[in-house]
Amino acid sequence: MVSNIQIAFGYNPLQTPEAIRTFDEDFKDRYDSDKYNYEGAETVTQTPTGSGNYEDYKNEELKQEERNNPEGFSFNLRPIDWVFYLAIALAVVYLVYILLNEGGTGLFTVNRNKAINSYDEITAENIENADILSLIKNAENDKDYRLAIRYYYLLVLKTLSLKNHIKFEDDKTNNEYLDEVSSKPFSKDFAYTSYLYNYIWYGEFPLNDSKYNKAKHNFSNLLKQVK
């Protein structure tokens, strides 16, 4: 039986004695692993779904997948991605090529006096760069005077276009060009050379050296006035 004296002095035989606690000087070593790191790391990681067993987590058997690394850069593409980006690059190169050549609007064309072998190759896009004088000389050497007169008329239209007297267009008629220069001092001479051109070319009027030189004189005189 427990006496009052024992109780008074705090002794109770029914009470379990407290365990004596000691300070573990190596406690930090048990908290060195990554799972106890609360300060963050430079590499952000993602732990894949595990088995759910505590022992796997405790033994650090789960592998971490790197998701973001500020010090490194990885660029992984599938084969289908490489094909896609290659197609875009080729399309850009082709577009630049078109813009720099006659296939575009001619805006970026840098070719001067481009070789043209026939009058039907002369268009609104290339007439200002066409070497029509060479075509005239070739026709004269072949004594094809009708063709030479046709080139002379195209040379007149080219010169008028360069001087901003007319706007050359592929489907514009000669009468429309006459209207554009009606107020110019050389309008009558242009009207006469237009008549000669229509009569000789479309009327298939044959020309010898003498007749050709007379017609050529009218075209040359008009070109001097325009320039």
PDB file of C-alpha atoms in Angstrom:
ATOM      1  CA  MET A   1       0.000   0.000   0.000  1.00  0.00           C
ATOM      2  CA  VAL A   2       1.355   3.394  -0.910  1.00  0.00           C
ATOM      3  CA  SER A   3       1.885   5.686   1.980  1.00  0.00           C
ATOM      4  CA  ASN A   4       1.006   9.344   2.066  1.00  0.00           C
ATOM      5  CA  ILE A   5       4.668  10.151   2.590  1.00  0.00           C
ATOM      6  CA  GLN A   6       5.559   8.496  -0.713  1.00  0.00           C
ATOM      7  CA  ILE A   7       2.858  10.406  -2.527  1.00  0.00           C
ATOM      8  CA  ALA A   8       3.875  13.634  -0.889  1.00  0.00           C
ATOM      9  CA  PHE A   9       7.407  13.262  -2.214  1.00  0.00           C
ATOM     10  CA  GLY A  10       6.112  12.574  -5.741  1.00  0.00           C
ATOM     11  CA  TYR A  11       6.793   8.869  -5.695  1.00  0.00           C
ATOM     12  CA  ASN A  12       4.129   6.699  -7.240  1.00  0.00           C
ATOM     13  CA  PRO A  13       5.050   3.066  -7.820  1.00  0.00           C
ATOM     14  CA  LEU A  14       2.195   2.704 -10.343  1.00  0.00           C
ATOM     15  CA  GLN A  15       3.670   5.361 -12.641  1.00  0.00           C
ATOM     16  CA  THR A  16       6.071   4.205 -15.447  1.00  0.00           C
ATOM     17  CA  PRO A  17       9.481   5.804 -15.115  1.00  0.00           C
ATOM     18  CA  GLU A  18      10.318   8.271 -17.913  1.00  0.00           C
ATOM     19  CA  ALA A  19      12.953   7.190 -20.425  1.00  0.00           C
ATOM     20  CA  ILE A  20      16.206   9.058 -20.264  1.00  0.00           C
ATOM     21  CA  ARG A  21      16.676  11.074 -23.513  1.00  0.00           C
ATOM     22  CA  THR A  22      20.060  11.816 -24.998  1.00  0.00           C
ATOM     23  CA  PHE A  23      21.057  14.332 -27.729  1.00  0.00           C
ATOM     24  CA  ASP A  24      22.143  12.687 -30.994  1.00  0.00           C
ATOM     25  CA  GLU A  25      25.095  14.630 -32.345  1.00  0.00           C
ATOM     26  CA  ASP A  26      24.807  12.893 -35.793  1.00  0.00           C
ATOM     27  CA  PHE A  27      21.174  13.773 -36.382  1.00  0.00           C
ATOM     28  CA  LYS A  28      22.036  16.020 -39.377  1.00  0.00           C
ATOM     29  CA  ASP A  29      23.380  13.096 -41.372  1.00  0.00           C
ATOM     30  CA  ARG A  30      19.940  11.534 -41.472  1.00  0.00           C
ATOM     31  CA  TYR A  31      18.479  14.636 -43.193  1.00  0.00           C
ATOM     32  CA  ASP A  32      20.973  15.133 -46.013  1.00  0.00           C
ATOM     33  CA  SER A  33      18.982  13.439 -48.779  1.00  0.00           C
ATOM     34  CA  ASP A  34      17.001  15.398 -51.440  1.00  0.00           C
ATOM     35  CA  LYS A  35      13.656  14.592 -49.877  1.00  0.00           C
ATOM     36  CA  TYR A  36      14.536  16.790 -46.885  1.00  0.00           C
ATOM     37  CA  ASN A  37      15.692  19.725 -49.055  1.00  0.00           C
ATOM     38  CA  TYR A  38      13.184  22.580 -48.535  1.00  0.00           C
ATOM     39  CA  GLU A  39      15.263  25.339 -50.132  1.00  0.00           C
ATOM     40  CA  GLY A  40      14.722  24.252 -53.746  1.00  0.00           C
ATOM     41  CA  ALA A  41      17.254  23.302 -56.401  1.00  0.00           C
ATOM     42  CA  GLU A  42      18.372  24.765 -59.729  1.00  0.00           C
ATOM     43  CA  THR A  43      16.933  21.801 -61.555  1.00  0.00           C
ATOM     44  CA  VAL A  44      13.198  21.344 -61.243  1.00  0.00           C
ATOM     45  CA  THR A  45      12.381  17.676 -61.177  1.00  0.00           C
ATOM     46  CA  GLN A  46       9.310  15.573 -61.478  1.00  0.00           C
ATOM     47  CA  THR A  47       8.989  12.238 -59.754  1.00  0.00           C
ATOM     48  CA  PRO A  48       7.115   9.654 -61.815  1.00  0.00           C
ATOM     49  CA  THR A  49       4.326   7.595 -60.336  1.00  0.00           C
ATOM     50  CA  GLY A  50       5.833   4.933 -58.083  1.00  0.00           C
ATOM     51  CA  SER A  51       4.685   1.698 -56.551  1.00  0.00           C
ATOM     52  CA  GLY A  52       3.244   3.392 -53.481  1.00  0.00           C
ATOM     53  CA  ASN A  53       5.468   1.450 -51.134  1.00  0.00           C
ATOM     54  CA  TYR A  54       7.028   3.395 -48.313  1.00  0.00           C
ATOM     55  CA  GLU A  55      10.180   1.307 -48.478  1.00  0.00           C
ATOM     56  CA  ASP A  56      10.838   2.467 -52.081  1.00  0.00           C
ATOM     57  CA  TYR A  57      10.585   6.089 -51.040  1.00  0.00           C
ATOM     58  CA  LYS A  58      12.632   5.590 -47.894  1.00  0.00           C
ATOM     59  CA  ASN A  59      15.464   3.907 -49.787  1.00  0.00           C
ATOM     60  CA  GLU A  60      15.348   6.584 -52.520  1.00  0.00           C
ATOM     61  CA  GLU A  61      14.882   4.053 -55.270  1.00  0.00           C
ATOM     62  CA  LEU A  62      12.579   6.331 -57.263  1.00  0.00           C
ATOM     63  CA  LYS A  63      14.334   8.069 -60.167  1.00  0.00           C
ATOM     64  CA  GLN A  64      13.706  11.701 -60.886  1.00  0.00           C
ATOM     65  CA  GLU A  65      13.127  12.989 -64.407  1.00  0.00           C
ATOM     66  CA  GLU A  66      14.589  16.342 -65.290  1.00  0.00           C
ATOM     67  CA  ARG A  67      11.860  18.700 -66.449  1.00  0.00           C
ATOM     68  CA  ASN A  68      13.601  22.060 -66.550  1.00  0.00           C
ATOM     69  CA  ASN A  69      17.229  23.036 -66.341  1.00  0.00           C
ATOM     70  CA  PRO A  70      18.186  26.718 -66.534  1.00  0.00           C
ATOM     71  CA  GLU A  71      21.836  25.872 -67.217  1.00  0.00           C
ATOM     72  CA  GLY A  72      21.186  23.583 -70.166  1.00  0.00           C
ATOM     73  CA  PHE A  73      18.916  23.463 -73.204  1.00  0.00           C
ATOM     74  CA  SER A  74      17.639  20.423 -74.946  1.00  0.00           C
ATOM     75  CA  PHE A  75      15.981  20.533 -78.377  1.00  0.00           C
ATOM     76  CA  ASN A  76      14.522  17.165 -79.209  1.00  0.00           C
ATOM     77  CA  LEU A  77      12.469  16.848 -82.380  1.00  0.00           C
ATOM     78  CA  ARG A  78      10.734  13.891 -83.895  1.00  0.00           C
ATOM     79  CA  PRO A  79      11.445  13.041 -87.543  1.00  0.00           C
ATOM     80  CA  ILE A  80       8.040  14.396 -88.538  1.00  0.00           C
ATOM     81  CA  ASP A  81       8.948  17.725 -86.896  1.00  0.00           C
ATOM     82  CA  TRP A  82      12.176  17.965 -88.906  1.00  0.00           C
ATOM     83  CA  VAL A  83      10.199  17.419 -92.127  1.00  0.00           C
ATOM     84  CA  PHE A  84       7.746  20.161 -91.156  1.00  0.00           C
ATOM     85  CA  TYR A  85      10.442  22.766 -90.422  1.00  0.00           C
ATOM     86  CA  LEU A  86      12.384  21.805 -93.544  1.00  0.00           C
ATOM     87  CA  ALA A  87       9.269  22.362 -95.658  1.00  0.00           C
ATOM     88  CA  ILE A  88       8.807  25.831 -94.134  1.00  0.00           C
ATOM     89  CA  ALA A  89      12.440  26.741 -94.837  1.00  0.00           C
ATOM     90  CA  LEU A  90      12.157  25.631 -98.479  1.00  0.00           C
ATOM     91  CA  ALA A  91       8.932  27.613 -98.890  1.00  0.00           C
ATOM     92  CA  VAL A  92      10.620  30.773 -97.605  1.00  0.00           C
ATOM     93  CA  VAL A  93      13.604  30.310 -99.929  1.00  0.00           C
ATOM     94  CA  TYR A  94      11.277  29.788-102.909  1.00  0.00           C
ATOM     95  CA  LEU A  95       9.249  32.896-102.029  1.00  0.00           C
ATOM     96  CA  VAL A  96      12.386  35.026-101.864  1.00  0.00           C
ATOM     97  CA  TYR A  97      13.498  33.653-105.228  1.00  0.00           C
ATOM     98  CA  ILE A  98      10.136  34.523-106.805  1.00  0.00           C
ATOM     99  CA  LEU A  99      10.219  38.067-105.441  1.00  0.00           C
ATOM    100  CA  LEU A 100      13.732  38.652-106.742  1.00  0.00           C
ATOM    101  CA  ASN A 101      12.941  37.474-110.261  1.00  0.00           C
ATOM    102  CA  GLU A 102      10.428  38.012-113.012  1.00  0.00           C
ATOM    103  CA  GLY A 103       8.081  35.457-111.444  1.00  0.00           C
ATOM    104  CA  GLY A 104       6.941  38.097-108.965  1.00  0.00           C
ATOM    105  CA  THR A 105       5.552  41.464-109.866  1.00  0.00           C
ATOM    106  CA  GLY A 106       8.899  42.587-111.214  1.00  0.00           C
ATOM    107  CA  LEU A 107       9.224  44.891-108.214  1.00  0.00           C
ATOM    108  CA  PHE A 108      12.606  43.476-107.220  1.00  0.00           C
ATOM    109  CA  THR A 109      13.871  42.641-110.681  1.00  0.00           C
ATOM    110  CA  VAL A 110      17.409  43.854-111.207  1.00  0.00           C
ATOM    111  CA  ASN A 111      18.009  42.513-114.698  1.00  0.00           C
ATOM    112  CA  ARG A 112      18.660  45.274-117.221  1.00  0.00           C
ATOM    113  CA  ASN A 113      18.222  44.912-120.954  1.00  0.00           C
ATOM    114  CA  LYS A 114      17.085  41.340-120.556  1.00  0.00           C
ATOM    115  CA  ALA A 115      17.510  39.322-123.742  1.00  0.00           C
ATOM    116  CA  ILE A 116      14.214  39.020-125.612  1.00  0.00           C
ATOM    117  CA  ASN A 117      14.055  37.154-128.885  1.00  0.00           C
ATOM    118  CA  SER A 118      10.596  38.068-130.123  1.00  0.00           C
ATOM    119  CA  TYR A 119       8.126  40.944-129.936  1.00  0.00           C
ATOM    120  CA  ASP A 120       5.497  38.731-128.351  1.00  0.00           C
ATOM    121  CA  GLU A 121       7.816  38.271-125.361  1.00  0.00           C
ATOM    122  CA  ILE A 122       7.635  41.983-124.568  1.00  0.00           C
ATOM    123  CA  THR A 123       5.116  42.660-121.801  1.00  0.00           C
ATOM    124  CA  ALA A 124       4.221  45.445-119.404  1.00  0.00           C
ATOM    125  CA  GLU A 125       6.540  43.844-116.856  1.00  0.00           C
ATOM    126  CA  ASN A 126       9.685  43.805-118.979  1.00  0.00           C
ATOM    127  CA  ILE A 127       9.309  46.446-121.701  1.00  0.00           C
ATOM    128  CA  GLU A 128      11.283  49.040-119.743  1.00  0.00           C
ATOM    129  CA  ASN A 129      14.244  46.647-119.482  1.00  0.00           C
ATOM    130  CA  ALA A 130      13.959  45.116-122.949  1.00  0.00           C
ATOM    131  CA  ASP A 131      16.794  45.814-125.408  1.00  0.00           C
ATOM    132  CA  ILE A 132      14.555  46.811-128.301  1.00  0.00           C
ATOM    133  CA  LEU A 133      17.356  48.531-130.235  1.00  0.00           C
ATOM    134  CA  SER A 134      19.091  45.167-130.637  1.00  0.00           C
ATOM    135  CA  LEU A 135      15.860  43.663-131.951  1.00  0.00           C
ATOM    136  CA  ILE A 136      15.591  46.491-134.502  1.00  0.00           C
ATOM    137  CA  LYS A 137      19.150  45.925-135.725  1.00  0.00           C
ATOM    138  CA  ASN A 138      18.545  42.168-136.050  1.00  0.00           C
ATOM    139  CA  ALA A 139      15.409  42.795-138.115  1.00  0.00           C
ATOM    140  CA  GLU A 140      17.255  45.281-140.324  1.00  0.00           C
ATOM    141  CA  ASN A 141      20.092  42.810-140.885  1.00  0.00           C
ATOM    142  CA  ASP A 142      17.507  40.238-141.981  1.00  0.00           C
ATOM    143  CA  LYS A 143      15.832  42.910-144.155  1.00  0.00           C
ATOM    144  CA  ASP A 144      12.584  42.187-142.326  1.00  0.00           C
ATOM    145  CA  TYR A 145      11.523  45.830-142.413  1.00  0.00           C
ATOM    146  CA  ARG A 146       7.944  45.267-141.330  1.00  0.00           C
ATOM    147  CA  LEU A 147       9.214  43.621-138.162  1.00  0.00           C
ATOM    148  CA  ALA A 148      11.670  46.483-137.656  1.00  0.00           C
ATOM    149  CA  ILE A 149       8.788  48.989-137.818  1.00  0.00           C
ATOM    150  CA  ARG A 150       6.893  46.961-135.220  1.00  0.00           C
ATOM    151  CA  TYR A 151       9.909  47.145-132.909  1.00  0.00           C
ATOM    152  CA  TYR A 152      10.221  50.875-133.574  1.00  0.00           C
ATOM    153  CA  TYR A 153       6.656  51.390-132.424  1.00  0.00           C
ATOM    154  CA  LEU A 154       7.357  49.360-129.264  1.00  0.00           C
ATOM    155  CA  LEU A 155      10.450  51.516-128.724  1.00  0.00           C
ATOM    156  CA  VAL A 156       8.266  54.625-128.913  1.00  0.00           C
ATOM    157  CA  LEU A 157       5.838  53.176-126.358  1.00  0.00           C
ATOM    158  CA  LYS A 158       8.730  52.218-124.081  1.00  0.00           C
ATOM    159  CA  THR A 159      10.167  55.737-124.253  1.00  0.00           C
ATOM    160  CA  LEU A 160       6.777  57.324-123.572  1.00  0.00           C
ATOM    161  CA  SER A 161       6.339  55.021-120.589  1.00  0.00           C
ATOM    162  CA  LEU A 162       9.786  55.849-119.174  1.00  0.00           C
ATOM    163  CA  LYS A 163       8.962  59.554-119.472  1.00  0.00           C
ATOM    164  CA  ASN A 164       5.618  58.975-117.725  1.00  0.00           C
ATOM    165  CA  HIS A 165       3.630  60.181-120.733  1.00  0.00           C
ATOM    166  CA  ILE A 166       1.685  56.922-120.922  1.00  0.00           C
ATOM    167  CA  LYS A 167       1.134  53.819-118.853  1.00  0.00           C
ATOM    168  CA  PHE A 168       2.022  50.811-120.960  1.00  0.00           C
ATOM    169  CA  GLU A 169      -0.375  47.877-120.607  1.00  0.00           C
ATOM    170  CA  ASP A 170      -0.563  44.632-122.527  1.00  0.00           C
ATOM    171  CA  ASP A 171      -4.227  44.985-123.517  1.00  0.00           C
ATOM    172  CA  LYS A 172      -4.323  48.726-124.175  1.00  0.00           C
ATOM    173  CA  THR A 173      -5.174  49.897-127.702  1.00  0.00           C
ATOM    174  CA  ASN A 174      -3.319  52.460-129.800  1.00  0.00           C
ATOM    175  CA  ASN A 175      -6.277  54.840-129.543  1.00  0.00           C
ATOM    176  CA  GLU A 176      -5.989  54.773-125.772  1.00  0.00           C
ATOM    177  CA  TYR A 177      -2.335  55.751-126.036  1.00  0.00           C
ATOM    178  CA  LEU A 178      -3.346  58.581-128.402  1.00  0.00           C
ATOM    179  CA  ASP A 179      -5.772  59.867-125.775  1.00  0.00           C
ATOM    180  CA  GLU A 180      -3.037  59.860-123.129  1.00  0.00           C
ATOM    181  CA  VAL A 181      -0.721  62.084-125.191  1.00  0.00           C
ATOM    182  CA  SER A 182      -3.398  64.235-126.800  1.00  0.00           C
ATOM    183  CA  SER A 183      -2.231  67.318-124.876  1.00  0.00           C
ATOM    184  CA  LYS A 184       1.489  66.770-125.562  1.00  0.00           C
ATOM    185  CA  PRO A 185       3.347  68.841-128.194  1.00  0.00           C
ATOM    186  CA  PHE A 186       4.335  65.687-130.049  1.00  0.00           C
ATOM    187  CA  SER A 187       0.802  64.257-130.171  1.00  0.00           C
ATOM    188  CA  LYS A 188       0.415  64.773-133.951  1.00  0.00           C
ATOM    189  CA  ASP A 189       3.709  63.039-134.718  1.00  0.00           C
ATOM    190  CA  PHE A 190       2.717  60.171-132.449  1.00  0.00           C
ATOM    191  CA  ALA A 191      -0.614  59.883-134.257  1.00  0.00           C
ATOM    192  CA  TYR A 192       1.214  59.706-137.617  1.00  0.00           C
ATOM    193  CA  THR A 193       3.682  57.033-136.488  1.00  0.00           C
ATOM    194  CA  SER A 194       0.748  55.046-135.100  1.00  0.00           C
ATOM    195  CA  TYR A 195      -0.862  55.265-138.527  1.00  0.00           C
ATOM    196  CA  LEU A 196       2.354  54.085-140.215  1.00  0.00           C
ATOM    197  CA  TYR A 197       2.655  51.186-137.795  1.00  0.00           C
ATOM    198  CA  ASN A 198      -0.925  50.030-138.328  1.00  0.00           C
ATOM    199  CA  TYR A 199      -0.680  50.406-142.103  1.00  0.00           C
ATOM    200  CA  ILE A 200       2.668  48.602-142.425  1.00  0.00           C
ATOM    201  CA  TRP A 201       2.296  45.882-139.818  1.00  0.00           C
ATOM    202  CA  TYR A 202      -1.391  45.027-139.794  1.00  0.00           C
ATOM    203  CA  GLY A 203      -1.893  46.050-143.449  1.00  0.00           C
ATOM    204  CA  GLU A 204       1.115  43.898-144.409  1.00  0.00           C
ATOM    205  CA  PHE A 205       2.483  46.713-146.540  1.00  0.00           C
ATOM    206  CA  PRO A 206       5.741  45.591-148.188  1.00  0.00           C
ATOM    207  CA  LEU A 207       8.794  47.775-147.656  1.00  0.00           C
ATOM    208  CA  ASN A 208      11.985  48.177-149.604  1.00  0.00           C
ATOM    209  CA  ASP A 209      15.059  50.018-148.355  1.00  0.00           C
ATOM    210  CA  SER A 210      13.816  53.438-149.491  1.00  0.00           C
ATOM    211  CA  LYS A 211      10.320  53.160-148.034  1.00  0.00           C
ATOM    212  CA  TYR A 212      11.661  51.706-144.809  1.00  0.00           C
ATOM    213  CA  ASN A 213      14.124  54.581-144.332  1.00  0.00           C
ATOM    214  CA  LYS A 214      11.324  57.135-144.836  1.00  0.00           C
ATOM    215  CA  ALA A 215       9.148  55.431-142.224  1.00  0.00           C
ATOM    216  CA  LYS A 216      12.138  55.009-139.901  1.00  0.00           C
ATOM    217  CA  HIS A 217      12.836  58.751-140.139  1.00  0.00           C
ATOM    218  CA  ASN A 218       9.401  59.556-138.678  1.00  0.00           C
ATOM    219  CA  PHE A 219       9.943  57.235-135.734  1.00  0.00           C
ATOM    220  CA  SER A 220      13.434  58.599-135.067  1.00  0.00           C
ATOM    221  CA  ASN A 221      12.147  62.178-135.156  1.00  0.00           C
ATOM    222  CA  LEU A 222       9.379  61.375-132.669  1.00  0.00           C
ATOM    223  CA  LEU A 223      11.833  59.690-130.306  1.00  0.00           C
ATOM    224  CA  LYS A 224      13.989  62.821-130.301  1.00  0.00           C
ATOM    225  CA  GLN A 225      11.004  64.957-129.337  1.00  0.00           C
ATOM    226  CA  VAL A 226       9.992  62.637-126.487  1.00  0.00           C
ATOM    227  CA  LYS A 227      13.538  62.455-125.079  1.00  0.00           C
TER     228      LYS A 227
END
